[in-house]
Backbone as JSON Lines, residues from 0, in Angstrom:
{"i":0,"aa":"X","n":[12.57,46.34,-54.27],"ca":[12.78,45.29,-53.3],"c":[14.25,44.86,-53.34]}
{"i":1,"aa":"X","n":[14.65,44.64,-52.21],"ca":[16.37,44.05,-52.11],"c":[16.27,42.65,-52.18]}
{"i":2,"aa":"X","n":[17.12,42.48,-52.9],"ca":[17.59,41.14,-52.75],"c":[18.4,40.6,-52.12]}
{"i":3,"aa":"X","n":[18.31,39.04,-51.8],"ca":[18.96,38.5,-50.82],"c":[20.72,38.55,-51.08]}
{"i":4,"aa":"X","n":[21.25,38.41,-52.23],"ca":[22.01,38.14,-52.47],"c":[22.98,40.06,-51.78]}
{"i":5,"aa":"X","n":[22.18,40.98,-51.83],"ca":[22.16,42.66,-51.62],"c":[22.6,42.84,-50.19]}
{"i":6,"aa":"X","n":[21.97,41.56,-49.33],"ca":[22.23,41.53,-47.9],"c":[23.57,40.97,-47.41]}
{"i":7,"aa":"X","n":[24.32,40.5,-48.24],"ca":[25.43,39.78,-47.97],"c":[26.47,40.58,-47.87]}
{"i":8,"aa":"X","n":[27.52,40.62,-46.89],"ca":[29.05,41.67,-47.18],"c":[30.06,40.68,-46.36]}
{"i":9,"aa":"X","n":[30.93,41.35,-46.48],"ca":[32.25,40.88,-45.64],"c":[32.29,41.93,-44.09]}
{"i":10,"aa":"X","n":[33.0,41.58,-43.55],"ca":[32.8,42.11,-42.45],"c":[32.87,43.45,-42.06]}
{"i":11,"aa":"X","n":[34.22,44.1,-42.84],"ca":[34.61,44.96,-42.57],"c":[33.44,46.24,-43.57]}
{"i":12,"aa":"X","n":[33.55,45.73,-44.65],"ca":[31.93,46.69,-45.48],"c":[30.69,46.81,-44.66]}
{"i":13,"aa":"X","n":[30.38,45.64,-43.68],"ca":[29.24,45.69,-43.17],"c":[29.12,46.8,-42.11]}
{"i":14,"aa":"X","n":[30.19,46.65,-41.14],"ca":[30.97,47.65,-40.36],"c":[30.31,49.1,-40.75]}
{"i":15,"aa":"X","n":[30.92,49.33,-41.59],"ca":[30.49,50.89,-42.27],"c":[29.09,51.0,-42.11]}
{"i":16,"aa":"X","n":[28.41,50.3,-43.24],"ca":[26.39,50.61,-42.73],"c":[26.13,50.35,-41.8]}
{"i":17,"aa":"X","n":[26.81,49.18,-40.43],"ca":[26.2,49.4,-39.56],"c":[26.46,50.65,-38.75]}
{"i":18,"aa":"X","n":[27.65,51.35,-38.67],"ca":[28.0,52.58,-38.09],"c":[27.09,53.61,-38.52]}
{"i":19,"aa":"X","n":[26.5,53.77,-40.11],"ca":[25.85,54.9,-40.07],"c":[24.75,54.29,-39.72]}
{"i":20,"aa":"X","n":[24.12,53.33,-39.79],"ca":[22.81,53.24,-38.74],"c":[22.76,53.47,-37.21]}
{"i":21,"aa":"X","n":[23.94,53.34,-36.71],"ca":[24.01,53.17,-35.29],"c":[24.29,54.86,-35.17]}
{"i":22,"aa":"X","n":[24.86,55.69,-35.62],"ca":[24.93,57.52,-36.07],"c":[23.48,57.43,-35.9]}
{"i":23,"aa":"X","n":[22.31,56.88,-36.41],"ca":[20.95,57.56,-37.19],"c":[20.29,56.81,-35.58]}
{"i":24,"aa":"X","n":[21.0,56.19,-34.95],"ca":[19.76,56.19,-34.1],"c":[19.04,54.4,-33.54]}
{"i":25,"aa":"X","n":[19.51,53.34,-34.38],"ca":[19.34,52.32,-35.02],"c":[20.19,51.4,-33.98]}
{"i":26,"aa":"X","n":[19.24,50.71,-33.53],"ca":[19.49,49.43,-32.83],"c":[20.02,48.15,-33.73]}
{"i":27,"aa":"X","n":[21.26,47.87,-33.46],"ca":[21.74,46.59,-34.51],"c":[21.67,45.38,-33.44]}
{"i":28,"aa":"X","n":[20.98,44.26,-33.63],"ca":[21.01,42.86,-33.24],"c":[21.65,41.84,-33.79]}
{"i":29,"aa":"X","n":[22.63,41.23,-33.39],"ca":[23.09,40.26,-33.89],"c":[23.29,38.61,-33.08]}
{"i":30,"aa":"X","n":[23.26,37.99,-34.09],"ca":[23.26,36.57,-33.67],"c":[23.53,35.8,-34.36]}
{"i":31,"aa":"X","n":[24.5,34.88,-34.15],"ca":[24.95,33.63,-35.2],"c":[24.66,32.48,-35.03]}
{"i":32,"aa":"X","n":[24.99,31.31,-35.35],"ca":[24.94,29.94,-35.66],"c":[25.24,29.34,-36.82]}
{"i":33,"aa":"X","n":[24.97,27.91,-37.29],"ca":[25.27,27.22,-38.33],"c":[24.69,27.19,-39.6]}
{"i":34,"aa":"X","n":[22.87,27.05,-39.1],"ca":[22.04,27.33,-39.97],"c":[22.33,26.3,-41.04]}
{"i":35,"aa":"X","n":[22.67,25.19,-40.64],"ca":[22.96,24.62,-42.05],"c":[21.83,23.49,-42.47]}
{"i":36,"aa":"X","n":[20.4,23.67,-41.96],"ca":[19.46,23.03,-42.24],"c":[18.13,24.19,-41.43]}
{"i":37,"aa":"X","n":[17.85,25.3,-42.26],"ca":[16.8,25.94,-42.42],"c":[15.74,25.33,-41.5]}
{"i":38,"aa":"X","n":[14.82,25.52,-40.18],"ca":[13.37,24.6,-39.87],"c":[12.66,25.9,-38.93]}
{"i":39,"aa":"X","n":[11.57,25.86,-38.72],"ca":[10.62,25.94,-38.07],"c":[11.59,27.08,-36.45]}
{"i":40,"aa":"X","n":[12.5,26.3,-36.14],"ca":[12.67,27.14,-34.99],"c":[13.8,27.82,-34.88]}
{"i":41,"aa":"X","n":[14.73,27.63,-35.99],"ca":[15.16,28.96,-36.39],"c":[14.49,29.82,-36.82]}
{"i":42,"aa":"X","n":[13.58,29.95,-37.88],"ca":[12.86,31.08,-38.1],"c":[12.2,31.52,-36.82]}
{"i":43,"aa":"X","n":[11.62,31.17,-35.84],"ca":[10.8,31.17,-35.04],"c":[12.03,32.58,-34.12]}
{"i":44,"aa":"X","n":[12.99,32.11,-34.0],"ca":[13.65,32.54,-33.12],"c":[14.43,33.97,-34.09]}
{"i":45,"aa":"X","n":[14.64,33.71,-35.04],"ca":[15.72,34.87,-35.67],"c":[14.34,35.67,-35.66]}
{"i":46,"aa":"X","n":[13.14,35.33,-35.89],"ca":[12.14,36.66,-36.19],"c":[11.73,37.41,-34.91]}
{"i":47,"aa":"X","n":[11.82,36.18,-33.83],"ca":[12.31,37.14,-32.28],"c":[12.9,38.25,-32.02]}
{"i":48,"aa":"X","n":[14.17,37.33,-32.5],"ca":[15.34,38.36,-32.54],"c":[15.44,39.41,-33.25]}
{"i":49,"aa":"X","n":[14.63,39.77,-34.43],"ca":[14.77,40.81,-34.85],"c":[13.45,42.05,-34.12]}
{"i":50,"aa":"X","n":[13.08,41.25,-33.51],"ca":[11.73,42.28,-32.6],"c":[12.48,43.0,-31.78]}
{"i":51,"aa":"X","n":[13.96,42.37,-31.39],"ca":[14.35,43.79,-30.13],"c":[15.48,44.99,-31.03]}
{"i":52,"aa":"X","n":[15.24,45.35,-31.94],"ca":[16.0,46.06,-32.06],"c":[15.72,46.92,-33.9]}
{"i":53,"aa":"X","n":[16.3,47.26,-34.62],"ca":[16.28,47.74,-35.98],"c":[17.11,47.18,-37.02]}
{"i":54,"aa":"X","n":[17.93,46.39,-36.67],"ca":[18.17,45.28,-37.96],"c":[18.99,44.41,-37.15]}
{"i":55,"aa":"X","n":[18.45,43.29,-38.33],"ca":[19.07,42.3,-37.51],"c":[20.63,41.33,-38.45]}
{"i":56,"aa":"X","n":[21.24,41.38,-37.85],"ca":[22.31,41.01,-38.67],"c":[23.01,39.86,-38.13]}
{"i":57,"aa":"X","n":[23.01,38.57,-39.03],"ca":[23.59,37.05,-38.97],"c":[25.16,36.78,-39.13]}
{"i":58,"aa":"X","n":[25.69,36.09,-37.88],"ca":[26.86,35.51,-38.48],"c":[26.72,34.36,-38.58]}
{"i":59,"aa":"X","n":[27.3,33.63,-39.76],"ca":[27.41,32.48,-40.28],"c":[28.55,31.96,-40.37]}
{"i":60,"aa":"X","n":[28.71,30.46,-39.36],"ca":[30.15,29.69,-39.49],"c":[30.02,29.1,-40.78]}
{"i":61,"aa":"X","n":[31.3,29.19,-41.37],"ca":[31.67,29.16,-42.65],"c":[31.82,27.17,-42.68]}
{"i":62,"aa":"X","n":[31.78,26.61,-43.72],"ca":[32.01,24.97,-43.81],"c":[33.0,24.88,-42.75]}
{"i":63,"aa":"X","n":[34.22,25.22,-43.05],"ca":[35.12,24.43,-42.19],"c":[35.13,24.48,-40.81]}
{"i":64,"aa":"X","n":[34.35,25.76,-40.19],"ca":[34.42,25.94,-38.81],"c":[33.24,24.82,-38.24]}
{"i":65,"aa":"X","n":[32.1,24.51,-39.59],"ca":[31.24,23.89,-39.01],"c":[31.96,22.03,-38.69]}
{"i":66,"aa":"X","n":[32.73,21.97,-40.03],"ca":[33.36,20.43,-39.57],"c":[33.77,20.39,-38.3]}
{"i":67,"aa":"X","n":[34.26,21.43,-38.08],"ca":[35.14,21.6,-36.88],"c":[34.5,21.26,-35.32]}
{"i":68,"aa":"X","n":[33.97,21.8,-35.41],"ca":[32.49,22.09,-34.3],"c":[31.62,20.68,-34.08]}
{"i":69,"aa":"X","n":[31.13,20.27,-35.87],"ca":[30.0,19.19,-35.32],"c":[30.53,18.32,-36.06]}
{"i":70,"aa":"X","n":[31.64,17.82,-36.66],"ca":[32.09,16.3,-37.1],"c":[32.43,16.8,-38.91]}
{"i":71,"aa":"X","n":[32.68,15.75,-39.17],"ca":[32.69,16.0,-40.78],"c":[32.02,15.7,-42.0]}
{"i":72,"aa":"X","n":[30.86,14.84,-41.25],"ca":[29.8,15.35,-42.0],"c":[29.11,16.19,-42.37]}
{"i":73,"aa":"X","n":[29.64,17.35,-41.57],"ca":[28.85,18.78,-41.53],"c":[29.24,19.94,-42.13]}
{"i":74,"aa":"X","n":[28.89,20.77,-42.92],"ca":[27.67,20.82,-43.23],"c":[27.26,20.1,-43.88]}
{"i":75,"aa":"X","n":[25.66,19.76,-44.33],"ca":[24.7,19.42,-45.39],"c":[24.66,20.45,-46.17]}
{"i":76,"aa":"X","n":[24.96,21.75,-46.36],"ca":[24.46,22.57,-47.24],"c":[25.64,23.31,-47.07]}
{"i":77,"aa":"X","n":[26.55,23.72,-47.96],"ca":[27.27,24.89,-48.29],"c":[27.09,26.48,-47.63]}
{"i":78,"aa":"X","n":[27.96,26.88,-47.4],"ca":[27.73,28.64,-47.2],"c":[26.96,29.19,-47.72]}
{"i":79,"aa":"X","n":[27.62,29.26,-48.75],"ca":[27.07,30.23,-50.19],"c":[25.19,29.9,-49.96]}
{"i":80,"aa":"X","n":[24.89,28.63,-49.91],"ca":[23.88,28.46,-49.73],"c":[22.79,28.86,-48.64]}
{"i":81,"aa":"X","n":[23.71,28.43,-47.52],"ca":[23.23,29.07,-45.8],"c":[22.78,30.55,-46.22]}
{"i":82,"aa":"X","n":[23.67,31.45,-46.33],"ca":[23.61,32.72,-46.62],"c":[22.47,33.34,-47.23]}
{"i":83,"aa":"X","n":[22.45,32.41,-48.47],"ca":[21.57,33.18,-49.25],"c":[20.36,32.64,-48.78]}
{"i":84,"aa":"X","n":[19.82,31.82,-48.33],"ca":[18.69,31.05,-47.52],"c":[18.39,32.37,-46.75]}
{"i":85,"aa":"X","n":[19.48,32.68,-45.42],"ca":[18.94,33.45,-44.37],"c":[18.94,34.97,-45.13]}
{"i":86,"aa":"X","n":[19.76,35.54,-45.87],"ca":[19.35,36.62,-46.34],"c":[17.66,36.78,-46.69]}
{"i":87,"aa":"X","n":[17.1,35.66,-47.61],"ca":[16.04,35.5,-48.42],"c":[14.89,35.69,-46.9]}
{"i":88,"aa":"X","n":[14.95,36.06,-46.14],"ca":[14.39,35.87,-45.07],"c":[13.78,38.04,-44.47]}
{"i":89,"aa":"X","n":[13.0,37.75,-45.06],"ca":[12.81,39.56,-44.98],"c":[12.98,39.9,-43.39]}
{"i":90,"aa":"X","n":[13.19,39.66,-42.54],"ca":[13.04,39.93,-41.16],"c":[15.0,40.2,-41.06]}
{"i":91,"aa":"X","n":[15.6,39.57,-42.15],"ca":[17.11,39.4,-41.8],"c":[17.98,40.69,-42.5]}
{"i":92,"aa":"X","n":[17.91,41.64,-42.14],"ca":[18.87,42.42,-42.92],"c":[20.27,42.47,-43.38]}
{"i":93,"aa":"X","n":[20.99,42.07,-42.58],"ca":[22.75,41.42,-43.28],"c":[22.94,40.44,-42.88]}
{"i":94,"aa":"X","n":[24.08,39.68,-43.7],"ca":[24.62,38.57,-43.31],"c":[26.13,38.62,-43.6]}
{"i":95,"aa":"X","n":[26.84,37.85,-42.77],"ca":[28.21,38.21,-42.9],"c":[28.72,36.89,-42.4]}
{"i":96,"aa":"X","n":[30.14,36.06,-42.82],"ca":[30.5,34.64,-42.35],"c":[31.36,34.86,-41.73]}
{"i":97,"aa":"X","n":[32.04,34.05,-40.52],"ca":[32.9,33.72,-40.04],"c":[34.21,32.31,-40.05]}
{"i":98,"aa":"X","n":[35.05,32.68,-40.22],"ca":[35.94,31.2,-40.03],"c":[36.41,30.65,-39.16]}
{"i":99,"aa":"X","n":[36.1,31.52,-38.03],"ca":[36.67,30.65,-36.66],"c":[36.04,30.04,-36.17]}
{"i":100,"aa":"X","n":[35.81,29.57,-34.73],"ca":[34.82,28.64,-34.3],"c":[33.73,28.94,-33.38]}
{"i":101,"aa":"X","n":[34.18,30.52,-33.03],"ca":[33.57,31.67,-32.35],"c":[33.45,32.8,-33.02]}
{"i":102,"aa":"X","n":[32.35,33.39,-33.24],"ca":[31.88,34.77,-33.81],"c":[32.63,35.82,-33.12]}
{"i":103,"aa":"X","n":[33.95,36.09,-32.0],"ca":[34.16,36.63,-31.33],"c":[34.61,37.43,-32.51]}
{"i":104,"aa":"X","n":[35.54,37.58,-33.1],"ca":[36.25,38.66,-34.21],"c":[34.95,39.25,-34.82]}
{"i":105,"aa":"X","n":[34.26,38.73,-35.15],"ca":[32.7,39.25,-36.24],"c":[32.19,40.13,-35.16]}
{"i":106,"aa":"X","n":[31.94,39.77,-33.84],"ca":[31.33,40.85,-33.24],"c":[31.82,41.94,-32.88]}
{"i":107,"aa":"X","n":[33.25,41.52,-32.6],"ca":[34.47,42.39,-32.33],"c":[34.76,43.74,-34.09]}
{"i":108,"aa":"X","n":[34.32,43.38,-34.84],"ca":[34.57,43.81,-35.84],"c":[32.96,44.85,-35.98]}
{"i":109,"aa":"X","n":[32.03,43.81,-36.31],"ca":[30.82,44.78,-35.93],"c":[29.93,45.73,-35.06]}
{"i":110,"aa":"X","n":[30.83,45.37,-33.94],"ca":[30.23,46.11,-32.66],"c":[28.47,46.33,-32.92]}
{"i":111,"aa":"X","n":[28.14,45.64,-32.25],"ca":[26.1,45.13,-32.13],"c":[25.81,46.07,-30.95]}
{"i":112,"aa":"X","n":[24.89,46.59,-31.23],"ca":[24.43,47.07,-29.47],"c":[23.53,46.03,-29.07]}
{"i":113,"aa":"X","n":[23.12,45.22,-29.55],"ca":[22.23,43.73,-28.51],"c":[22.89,42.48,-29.34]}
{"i":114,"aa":"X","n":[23.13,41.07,-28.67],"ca":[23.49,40.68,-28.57],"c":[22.64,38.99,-28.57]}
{"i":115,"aa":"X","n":[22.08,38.25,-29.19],"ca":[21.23,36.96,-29.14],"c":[21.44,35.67,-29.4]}
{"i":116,"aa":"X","n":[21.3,34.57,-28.39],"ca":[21.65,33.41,-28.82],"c":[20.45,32.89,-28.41]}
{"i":117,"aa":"X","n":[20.22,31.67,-28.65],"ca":[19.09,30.53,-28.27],"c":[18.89,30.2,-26.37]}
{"i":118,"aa":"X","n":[18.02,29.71,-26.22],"ca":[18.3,29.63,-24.6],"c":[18.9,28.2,-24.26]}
{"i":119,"aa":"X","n":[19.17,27.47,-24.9],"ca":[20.28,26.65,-24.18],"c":[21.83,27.2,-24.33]}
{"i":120,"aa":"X","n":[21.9,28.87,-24.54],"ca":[23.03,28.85,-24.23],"c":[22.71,30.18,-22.82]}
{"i":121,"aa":"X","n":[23.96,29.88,-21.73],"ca":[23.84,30.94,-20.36],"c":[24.04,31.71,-20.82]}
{"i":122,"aa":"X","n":[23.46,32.69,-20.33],"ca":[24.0,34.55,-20.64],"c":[25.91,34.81,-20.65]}
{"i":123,"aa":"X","n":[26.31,34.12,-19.64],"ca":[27.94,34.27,-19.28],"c":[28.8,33.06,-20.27]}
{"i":124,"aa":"X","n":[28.04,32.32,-20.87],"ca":[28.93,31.65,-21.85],"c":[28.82,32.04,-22.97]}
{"i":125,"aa":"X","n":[27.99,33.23,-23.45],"ca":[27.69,34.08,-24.9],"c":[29.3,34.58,-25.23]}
{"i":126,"aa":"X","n":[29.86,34.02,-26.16],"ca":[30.66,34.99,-26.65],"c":[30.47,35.76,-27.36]}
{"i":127,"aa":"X","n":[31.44,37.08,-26.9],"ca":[31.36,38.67,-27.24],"c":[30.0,39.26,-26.3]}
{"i":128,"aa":"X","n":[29.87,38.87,-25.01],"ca":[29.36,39.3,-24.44],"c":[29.89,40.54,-23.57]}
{"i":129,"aa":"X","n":[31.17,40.16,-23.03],"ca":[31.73,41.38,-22.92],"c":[32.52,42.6,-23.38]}
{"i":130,"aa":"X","n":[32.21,42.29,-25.39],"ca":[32.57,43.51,-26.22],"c":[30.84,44.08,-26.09]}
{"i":131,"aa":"X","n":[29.71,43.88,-26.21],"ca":[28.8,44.21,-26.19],"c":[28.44,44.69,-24.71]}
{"i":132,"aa":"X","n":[28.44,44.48,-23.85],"ca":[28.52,45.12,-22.55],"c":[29.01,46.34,-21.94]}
{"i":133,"aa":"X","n":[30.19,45.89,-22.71],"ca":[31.3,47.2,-22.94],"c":[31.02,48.31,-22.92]}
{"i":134,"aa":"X","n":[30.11,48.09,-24.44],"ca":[29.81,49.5,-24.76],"c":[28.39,49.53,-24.7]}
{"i":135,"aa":"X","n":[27.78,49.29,-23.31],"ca":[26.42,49.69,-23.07],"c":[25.5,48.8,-23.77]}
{"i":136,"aa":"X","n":[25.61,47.85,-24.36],"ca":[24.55,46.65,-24.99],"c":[24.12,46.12,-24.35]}
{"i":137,"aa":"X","n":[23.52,45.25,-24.52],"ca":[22.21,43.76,-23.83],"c":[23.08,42.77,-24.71]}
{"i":138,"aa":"X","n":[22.98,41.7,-23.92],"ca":[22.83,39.99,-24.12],"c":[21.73,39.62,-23.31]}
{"i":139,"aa":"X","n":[20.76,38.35,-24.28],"ca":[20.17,37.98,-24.03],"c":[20.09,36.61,-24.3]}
{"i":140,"aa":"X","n":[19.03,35.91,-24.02],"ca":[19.4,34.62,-24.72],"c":[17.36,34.45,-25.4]}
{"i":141,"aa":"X","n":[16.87,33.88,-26.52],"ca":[15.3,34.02,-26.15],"c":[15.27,31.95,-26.0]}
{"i":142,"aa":"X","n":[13.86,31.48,-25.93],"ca":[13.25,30.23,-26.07],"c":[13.59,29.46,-27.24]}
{"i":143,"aa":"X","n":[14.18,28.55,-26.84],"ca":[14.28,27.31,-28.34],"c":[12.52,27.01,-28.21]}
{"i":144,"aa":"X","n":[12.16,26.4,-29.23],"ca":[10.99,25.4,-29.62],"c":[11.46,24.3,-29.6]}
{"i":145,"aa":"X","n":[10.6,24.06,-28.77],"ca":[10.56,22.38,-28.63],"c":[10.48,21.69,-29.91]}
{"i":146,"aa":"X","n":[11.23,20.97,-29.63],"ca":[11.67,19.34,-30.75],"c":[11.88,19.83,-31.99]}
{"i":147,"aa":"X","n":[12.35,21.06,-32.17],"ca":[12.87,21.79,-33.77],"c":[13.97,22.11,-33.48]}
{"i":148,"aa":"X","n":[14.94,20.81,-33.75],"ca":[16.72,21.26,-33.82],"c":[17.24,20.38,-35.24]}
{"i":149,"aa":"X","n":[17.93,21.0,-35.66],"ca":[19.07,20.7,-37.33],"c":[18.91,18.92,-37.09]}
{"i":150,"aa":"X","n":[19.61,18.59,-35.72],"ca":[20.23,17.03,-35.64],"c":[18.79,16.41,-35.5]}
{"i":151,"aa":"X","n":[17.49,16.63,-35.2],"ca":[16.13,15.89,-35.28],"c":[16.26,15.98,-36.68]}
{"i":152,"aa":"X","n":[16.19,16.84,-37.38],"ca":[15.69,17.33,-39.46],"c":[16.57,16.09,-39.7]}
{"i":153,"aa":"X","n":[17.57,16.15,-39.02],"ca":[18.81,15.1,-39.86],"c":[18.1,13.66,-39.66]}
{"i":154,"aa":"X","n":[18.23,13.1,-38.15],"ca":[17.91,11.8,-38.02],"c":[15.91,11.52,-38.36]}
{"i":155,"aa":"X","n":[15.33,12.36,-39.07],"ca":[14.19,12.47,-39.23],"c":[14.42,11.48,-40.61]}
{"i":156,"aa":"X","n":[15.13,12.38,-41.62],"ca":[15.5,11.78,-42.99],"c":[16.16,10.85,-42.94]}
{"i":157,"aa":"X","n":[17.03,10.83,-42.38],"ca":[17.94,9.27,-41.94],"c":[17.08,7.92,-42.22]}
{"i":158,"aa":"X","n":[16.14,8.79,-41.1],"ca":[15.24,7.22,-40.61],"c":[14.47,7.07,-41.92]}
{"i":159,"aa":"X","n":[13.61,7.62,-42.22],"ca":[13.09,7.75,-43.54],"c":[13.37,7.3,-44.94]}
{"i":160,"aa":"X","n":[14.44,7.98,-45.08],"ca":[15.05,7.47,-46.46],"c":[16.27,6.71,-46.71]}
{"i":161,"aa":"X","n":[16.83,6.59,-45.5],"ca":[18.31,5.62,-45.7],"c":[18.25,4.03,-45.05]}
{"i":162,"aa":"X","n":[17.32,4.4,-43.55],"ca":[17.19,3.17,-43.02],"c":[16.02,1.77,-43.53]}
């Protein structure tokens, strides 16, 4: 059995296995986000996402891109941690982080033949939609679940234990 920690690389290592999978035949899916509070509809959705294709591989904004993005309280949980969470996730075959504020270089680096975000985002605002297009891929977007988002988990506990 692999371990989670087995699923983790840097970008450019990942690159390589995904090329000889994509040689063998092998549909690579990828999709990122923050992930920095594990629930119900992320899993719901990354195990989607790994239904269209033969592995599915995560980018993860790194702490600072997340301050960046959603304030500075953010993250609640460390990388190192995110990572090894979504690795631990048998449906997830690699994981790899990013520092910018867009996965555009990560996809640009991994070249995915499909392409997945949540459905509140449009097909034409996906970035790296048109490195994946490019070369003959899909973007898609699948279904959020209702009332399972990070900022509910947050103001759930808020209310709970602080107020």
């Amino acid at each position: 059995m692999i371990k989670p920690i087995e699923k983790i690389f840097p970008p450019t290592e990942l690159r390589k296995k995904l090329a000889k999978a994509q040689e063998q035949g092998q549909k690579v899916v990828f999709t990122n986000g923050c992930f920095d509070i594990l629930h119900e509809g992320h899993v719901t959705y990354l195990y989607e996402a790994r239904q269209a294709g033969d592995l599915l591989v995560m980018g993860v904004n790194s702490d600072a891109s997340i301050g960046r993005l959603k304030g500075p309280k953010r993250p609640i949980n460390p990388l190192d941690e995110r990572m090894l969470i979504l690795a631990s996730l048998y449906f997830v075959d690699y994981v790899a982080s990013f520092e910018e504020d867009t996965p555009l270089e990560l996809i640009t680096t991994l070249q995915p033949d499909l392409l997945v975000k949540g459905g509140d985002w449009d097909i034409d605002s996906i970035v790296g939609r048109e490195i994946v297009e490019g070369r003959g891929g899909k973007v898609f977007n699948l279904p959020l679940v209702a009332g399972k988002a990070t900022t509910g988990v947050i103001e759930r506990i808020v209310e709970r234990y602080v107020n």
